[in-house]
Amino acid sequence: MGGKVLLVAIVAAVLAGIILWLPLSDPAPVGIEHREAWTTSRVHGTPDPPDPFTTEVAFPEIRFDQPLEVTTVPGTNLIAVAERFGRIYVFENRPGVTEKHLFMDVGKPVYGLEFHPDFQENRYFYVSQVDHHTKELPEGSQLSRYRANPGHPLTGDRDSETVLLVWPSGGHNGGCIRFGPDGYLYLGTGDASGIADSLVTGQNPDDFPGSILRIDVNRPDPGKNYGIPPDNPYVGREGFRPEVWAYGLRQPWKFSFGPARRLWVGEIGQDLWEMIHIIEKGGNYGWSVMEATHPFRPERPLGPTPILPPLVEHSHTDFRSITGGYVYRGTRLESLADSYVYGDHDTGKIWSLDYDGTRVENLRQLADTLLRIVAIGQDQNNELLFLDFVGGQFHRLVPRPESPGQTADFPRLLSETGLFTSTGEMTPAPGLIPYSVNAALWSDHAAKERYIALPDLSQIEYDSVIYPQPAPGVPPGWKFPDGTVLVKTFSLEMERGNPDSLRRLETRLLHHERIPGTDEVGAQVWKGYVYLWNEEQTDAELLDSAGLDRAFTIREADGGTSEQTWRFPSRAECTLCHTTAAKYILGINTLQMNKDHDYGGVVANQLRTLDHLGVFTQPLPAPPEKLGRLVDYGNPDLETDLRARAYLHANCSHCHVKWGGGNADFQLIGSMPLEQTGIVDTVAAHGGFELDQPRLVVPGHPDRSIIPHRMAMLGLGRMPHIASNVVDEEGVRLVREWIRSLPVQQTRNRSKDGNGPG
């Protein structure tokens, strides 16, 4: 009777709002009862000498949607920008400018834009464009001339188009156009191929792809809309197109003319190298027999003229998608006078070099940014502007402010970082929080141990939104406090299947520290460092910035041995996965962290534990049971669809996401509806690999599907193309099984246009 009275009283109190919550049962467990402060950090600054420059936004109120090209309008103070999907805008080059206006919508992807030097008299401008809906067409790319309307604001007349040139479209379309000091128009074309110069056009000067072309737009030849300059190198020579000025180029991505009429070109390589060329009349630059100075397909037929080496080559430890720039002739940055300045789309690095006509000197890094440098412009004052593809804004170089303690005391040994009280025993320092993930990135059979190190009792700004994404430059994800260090140790079994044979290979740190005076895209700046474990397994030493490959002998289950090459990543390689689009941190987010973790015998949900410890600035928006999560793709008892989508999310989505590094326009976010990912029945942007009617994913037909095919490859064409040298056989089987289970539907022959220069 008393119990009934108590129950009635409790119900009445709840209804009256007096009691909001009553613990009628034991609360869910937490893995750590009390949070300790991490006070021992010695990870500050960087071990590398500070760069002389950083960047700042040049026009804070002006932003574009996936811009690809920038130029100036002769006779005006206007800067013109072409967006990927065909819109061309102009705005005034002045401080405080707040408005841009639409100059013209081409209606197709625009890769190049240039105004005639006599624009004020003839109103002509030139656009290189690509058919958006089809990829590999014999005439899918074209160079057109348009005329601008008079008046203010300045606008272009779309109906005034005159087609000058057409050439095949494919994965690499080039498209940069510039007037030379000789008055002729130069055009760069890519090899029109998805991968490995599949059309074998690089060494063939009898076609347009893979070349620099030179035409006369002022004096057309009979029956043409342009003329052939009589001093073009191959005029009248059999086996050559007379428009060809130079050939043997994979993807010339942006070029410019400098002093002494030198033509500077940035060429995007494929497997290992990026290049800077000074193009000579009639030059052959080697693709696809060579990649820079290194053999690529040496068995292929050579072109009819000798191969010339690049002026500079960068390995993929530093550069991944080079963007050509300009010889600096401005006045704002005196130390760069007469230096050629260029950048990289993938790593965000900006470099310069000096060239005296015979040799390169003073090759150096100017800035390490988080920008996706898709184009570099030179304004009316000869000042340089760096165009960011992701954030859609212009940035400029500024001298880096003095920042004490950048290099002197950065820990060179793992034991000096303040992360472990016993490095050999891997005993974490007080305040470090262990964690695990639902769907782990495949790391060539390695086991991983992970920790979060937040300075003192600092907190994380929680964000549960994964899809859809917000505005450009503001991707979703947790925001970490200044000084955060994320720790991951990789260990490899020296005897396959025997956990007692685990050997520590490396411990990677991701360090978040705001450097005074920097102006980077997004709210966070992260740097990656690798510590290489010694033979005694007592400590690990900081690896230099270039990275390292090392071979290990593994004893297999059948008693035999195999050799496995482990890649210790360079610091630039760390940025290829930990991108702005992926919010930098791949494993510490709601989808990955919403799981149970064994905290030394206490199994508890990680989100609930972090919430209990006050790690988040605000309480969780809902109980973990009601928040999103990925599944463990290694659990065979779960649905194949959930497992495969989790696998692709963990291993691929950091690049294959909007504004990511993957230069194909599809997304593999696990929480995104499949029909919106852009992979089903989609033609691949980088070739079909001789499969039967291939598409990225063909429901019911894994043998025709590009994604599992490239997962199963090694070497050229492998996906992922970094961070792995061993095929994940179980992962390939899972994705193939998933594709086989998808309902068969009629192929729609869709294609997607790439979202970067690659």
mmCIF file of C-alpha atoms in Angstrom, residues 214-362:
data_model
loop_
_atom_site.group_PDB
_atom_site.id
_atom_site.type_symbol
_atom_site.label_atom_id
_atom_site.label_comp_id
_atom_site.label_asym_id
_atom_site.label_seq_id
_atom_site.Cartn_x
_atom_site.Cartn_y
_atom_site.Cartn_z
ATOM 1 C CA ARG A 214 50.099 28.374 -80.381
ATOM 2 C CA ILE A 215 47.694 30.114 -82.746
ATOM 3 C CA ASP A 216 47.147 33.543 -84.299
ATOM 4 C CA VAL A 217 43.681 34.844 -83.430
ATOM 5 C CA ASN A 218 44.198 38.155 -85.248
ATOM 6 C CA ARG A 219 44.992 36.838 -88.747
ATOM 7 C CA PRO A 220 42.899 33.755 -89.550
ATOM 8 C CA ASP A 221 43.951 31.444 -92.373
ATOM 9 C CA PRO A 222 41.489 30.766 -95.212
ATOM 10 C CA GLY A 223 38.708 28.466 -94.040
ATOM 11 C CA LYS A 224 39.726 28.760 -90.359
ATOM 12 C CA ASN A 225 38.837 30.978 -87.441
ATOM 13 C CA TYR A 226 42.518 31.295 -86.521
ATOM 14 C CA GLY A 227 45.875 31.364 -88.230
ATOM 15 C CA ILE A 228 49.064 29.313 -87.896
ATOM 16 C CA PRO A 229 52.055 31.474 -86.956
ATOM 17 C CA PRO A 230 54.657 30.877 -89.667
ATOM 18 C CA ASP A 231 57.446 30.330 -87.131
ATOM 19 C CA ASN A 232 55.641 27.547 -85.264
ATOM 20 C CA PRO A 233 58.216 24.752 -84.947
ATOM 21 C CA TYR A 234 56.455 22.083 -86.969
ATOM 22 C CA VAL A 235 54.842 24.066 -89.786
ATOM 23 C CA GLY A 236 54.986 22.008 -92.971
ATOM 24 C CA ARG A 237 56.516 18.983 -91.244
ATOM 25 C CA GLU A 238 54.790 15.666 -91.852
ATOM 26 C CA GLY A 239 53.486 13.896 -88.744
ATOM 27 C CA PHE A 240 52.972 17.107 -86.771
ATOM 28 C CA ARG A 241 50.030 19.397 -86.193
ATOM 29 C CA PRO A 242 51.223 22.888 -87.139
ATOM 30 C CA GLU A 243 49.491 24.349 -84.053
ATOM 31 C CA VAL A 244 51.794 22.381 -81.713
ATOM 32 C CA TRP A 245 54.389 24.514 -79.933
ATOM 33 C CA ALA A 246 55.519 21.753 -77.521
ATOM 34 C CA TYR A 247 54.275 18.268 -76.531
ATOM 35 C CA GLY A 248 54.768 15.357 -74.126
ATOM 36 C CA LEU A 249 52.754 16.903 -71.264
ATOM 37 C CA ARG A 250 50.300 15.035 -69.036
ATOM 38 C CA GLN A 251 48.326 17.895 -67.487
ATOM 39 C CA PRO A 252 49.796 21.384 -67.849
ATOM 40 C CA TRP A 253 47.954 23.127 -65.022
ATOM 41 C CA LYS A 254 48.433 26.875 -65.381
ATOM 42 C CA PHE A 255 51.225 28.659 -67.186
ATOM 43 C CA SER A 256 52.502 32.202 -67.560
ATOM 44 C CA PHE A 257 55.082 34.266 -69.383
ATOM 45 C CA GLY A 258 57.971 35.798 -67.494
ATOM 46 C CA PRO A 259 61.026 37.879 -68.283
ATOM 47 C CA ALA A 260 62.981 37.004 -71.427
ATOM 48 C CA ARG A 261 59.687 35.703 -72.872
ATOM 49 C CA ARG A 262 60.090 32.459 -70.947
ATOM 50 C CA LEU A 263 56.982 30.265 -70.815
ATOM 51 C CA TRP A 264 56.662 28.755 -67.322
ATOM 52 C CA VAL A 265 54.403 25.690 -66.951
ATOM 53 C CA GLY A 266 53.354 23.636 -63.941
ATOM 54 C CA GLU A 267 52.721 20.020 -64.988
ATOM 55 C CA ILE A 268 50.756 17.623 -62.798
ATOM 56 C CA GLY A 269 52.369 14.199 -62.703
ATOM 57 C CA GLN A 270 50.783 10.855 -61.977
ATOM 58 C CA ASP A 271 52.524 8.398 -59.681
ATOM 59 C CA LEU A 272 55.484 10.089 -58.056
ATOM 60 C CA TRP A 273 56.499 13.455 -59.520
ATOM 61 C CA GLU A 274 55.287 17.011 -60.145
ATOM 62 C CA MET A 275 57.155 19.319 -62.503
ATOM 63 C CA ILE A 276 57.995 22.892 -63.429
ATOM 64 C CA HIS A 277 59.049 23.473 -67.028
ATOM 65 C CA ILE A 278 60.340 26.382 -69.025
ATOM 66 C CA ILE A 279 58.863 25.422 -72.361
ATOM 67 C CA GLU A 280 61.117 25.599 -75.386
ATOM 68 C CA LYS A 281 59.938 25.941 -78.949
ATOM 69 C CA GLY A 282 59.294 22.420 -80.269
ATOM 70 C CA GLY A 283 60.113 20.794 -76.923
ATOM 71 C CA ASN A 284 59.172 17.215 -75.977
ATOM 72 C CA TYR A 285 58.657 16.806 -72.223
ATOM 73 C CA GLY A 286 58.491 13.060 -72.044
ATOM 74 C CA TRP A 287 54.989 12.007 -71.041
ATOM 75 C CA SER A 288 54.096 9.131 -70.968
ATOM 76 C CA VAL A 289 57.436 7.456 -71.604
ATOM 77 C CA MET A 290 58.809 9.492 -68.718
ATOM 78 C CA GLU A 291 57.394 11.142 -65.619
ATOM 79 C CA ALA A 292 59.799 14.024 -64.984
ATOM 80 C CA THR A 293 63.257 12.436 -65.286
ATOM 81 C CA HIS A 294 62.030 8.963 -64.315
ATOM 82 C CA PRO A 295 60.859 6.111 -66.558
ATOM 83 C CA PHE A 296 57.097 5.648 -66.591
ATOM 84 C CA ARG A 297 56.258 3.567 -69.687
ATOM 85 C CA PRO A 298 59.686 3.260 -71.309
ATOM 86 C CA GLU A 299 58.427 0.576 -73.710
ATOM 87 C CA ARG A 300 56.120 3.039 -75.454
ATOM 88 C CA PRO A 301 57.172 4.646 -78.757
ATOM 89 C CA LEU A 302 59.167 7.838 -78.398
ATOM 90 C CA GLY A 303 58.151 11.020 -80.128
ATOM 91 C CA PRO A 304 60.144 12.322 -83.090
ATOM 92 C CA THR A 305 62.212 14.813 -81.044
ATOM 93 C CA PRO A 306 64.433 14.334 -77.960
ATOM 94 C CA ILE A 307 62.953 14.450 -74.476
ATOM 95 C CA LEU A 308 63.816 17.532 -72.423
ATOM 96 C CA PRO A 309 64.026 17.374 -68.611
ATOM 97 C CA PRO A 310 61.944 19.590 -66.325
ATOM 98 C CA LEU A 311 63.497 22.614 -64.713
ATOM 99 C CA VAL A 312 62.425 21.330 -61.275
ATOM 100 C CA GLU A 313 60.761 18.121 -60.110
ATOM 101 C CA HIS A 314 58.999 17.615 -56.777
ATOM 102 C CA SER A 315 58.333 14.178 -55.346
ATOM 103 C CA HIS A 316 54.923 13.331 -53.936
ATOM 104 C CA THR A 317 56.304 13.630 -50.439
ATOM 105 C CA ASP A 318 55.859 17.408 -50.847
ATOM 106 C CA PHE A 319 53.672 18.054 -53.887
ATOM 107 C CA ARG A 320 50.690 16.120 -55.269
ATOM 108 C CA SER A 321 48.978 18.435 -57.755
ATOM 109 C CA ILE A 322 51.168 21.346 -58.826
ATOM 110 C CA THR A 323 49.746 24.706 -59.850
ATOM 111 C CA GLY A 324 51.905 26.917 -62.047
ATOM 112 C CA GLY A 325 52.437 30.520 -61.016
ATOM 113 C CA TYR A 326 54.288 33.682 -62.013
ATOM 114 C CA VAL A 327 57.666 35.356 -61.840
ATOM 115 C CA TYR A 328 57.055 37.973 -59.162
ATOM 116 C CA ARG A 329 57.303 41.545 -60.444
ATOM 117 C CA GLY A 330 55.344 43.329 -57.742
ATOM 118 C CA THR A 331 56.614 45.743 -55.117
ATOM 119 C CA ARG A 332 54.921 44.522 -51.931
ATOM 120 C CA LEU A 333 57.299 41.598 -51.230
ATOM 121 C CA GLU A 334 60.821 42.762 -52.050
ATOM 122 C CA SER A 335 62.500 39.482 -51.081
ATOM 123 C CA LEU A 336 60.613 37.681 -53.859
ATOM 124 C CA ALA A 337 61.624 40.030 -56.670
ATOM 125 C CA ASP A 338 62.202 38.062 -59.910
ATOM 126 C CA SER A 339 61.480 34.729 -58.174
ATOM 127 C CA TYR A 340 59.100 32.264 -59.791
ATOM 128 C CA VAL A 341 56.320 31.524 -57.272
ATOM 129 C CA TYR A 342 54.093 28.446 -57.549
ATOM 130 C CA GLY A 343 51.982 26.173 -55.368
ATOM 131 C CA ASP A 344 50.245 22.845 -54.894
ATOM 132 C CA HIS A 345 46.524 22.100 -54.947
ATOM 133 C CA ASP A 346 46.639 19.088 -52.632
ATOM 134 C CA THR A 347 49.222 20.017 -49.986
ATOM 135 C CA GLY A 348 48.685 23.788 -49.982
ATOM 136 C CA LYS A 349 52.420 24.456 -50.120
ATOM 137 C CA ILE A 350 53.786 27.581 -51.818
ATOM 138 C CA TRP A 351 57.361 27.541 -53.153
ATOM 139 C CA SER A 352 59.659 29.790 -55.130
ATOM 140 C CA LEU A 353 62.833 29.474 -57.169
ATOM 141 C CA ASP A 354 65.324 31.749 -58.858
ATOM 142 C CA TYR A 355 66.541 31.051 -62.384
ATOM 143 C CA ASP A 356 69.366 32.914 -64.099
ATOM 144 C CA GLY A 357 68.910 31.270 -67.491
ATOM 145 C CA THR A 358 71.276 28.390 -66.799
ATOM 146 C CA ARG A 359 70.582 27.022 -63.331
ATOM 147 C CA VAL A 360 68.019 27.014 -60.509
ATOM 148 C CA GLU A 361 68.965 28.666 -57.247
ATOM 149 C CA ASN A 362 67.278 29.372 -53.933
#
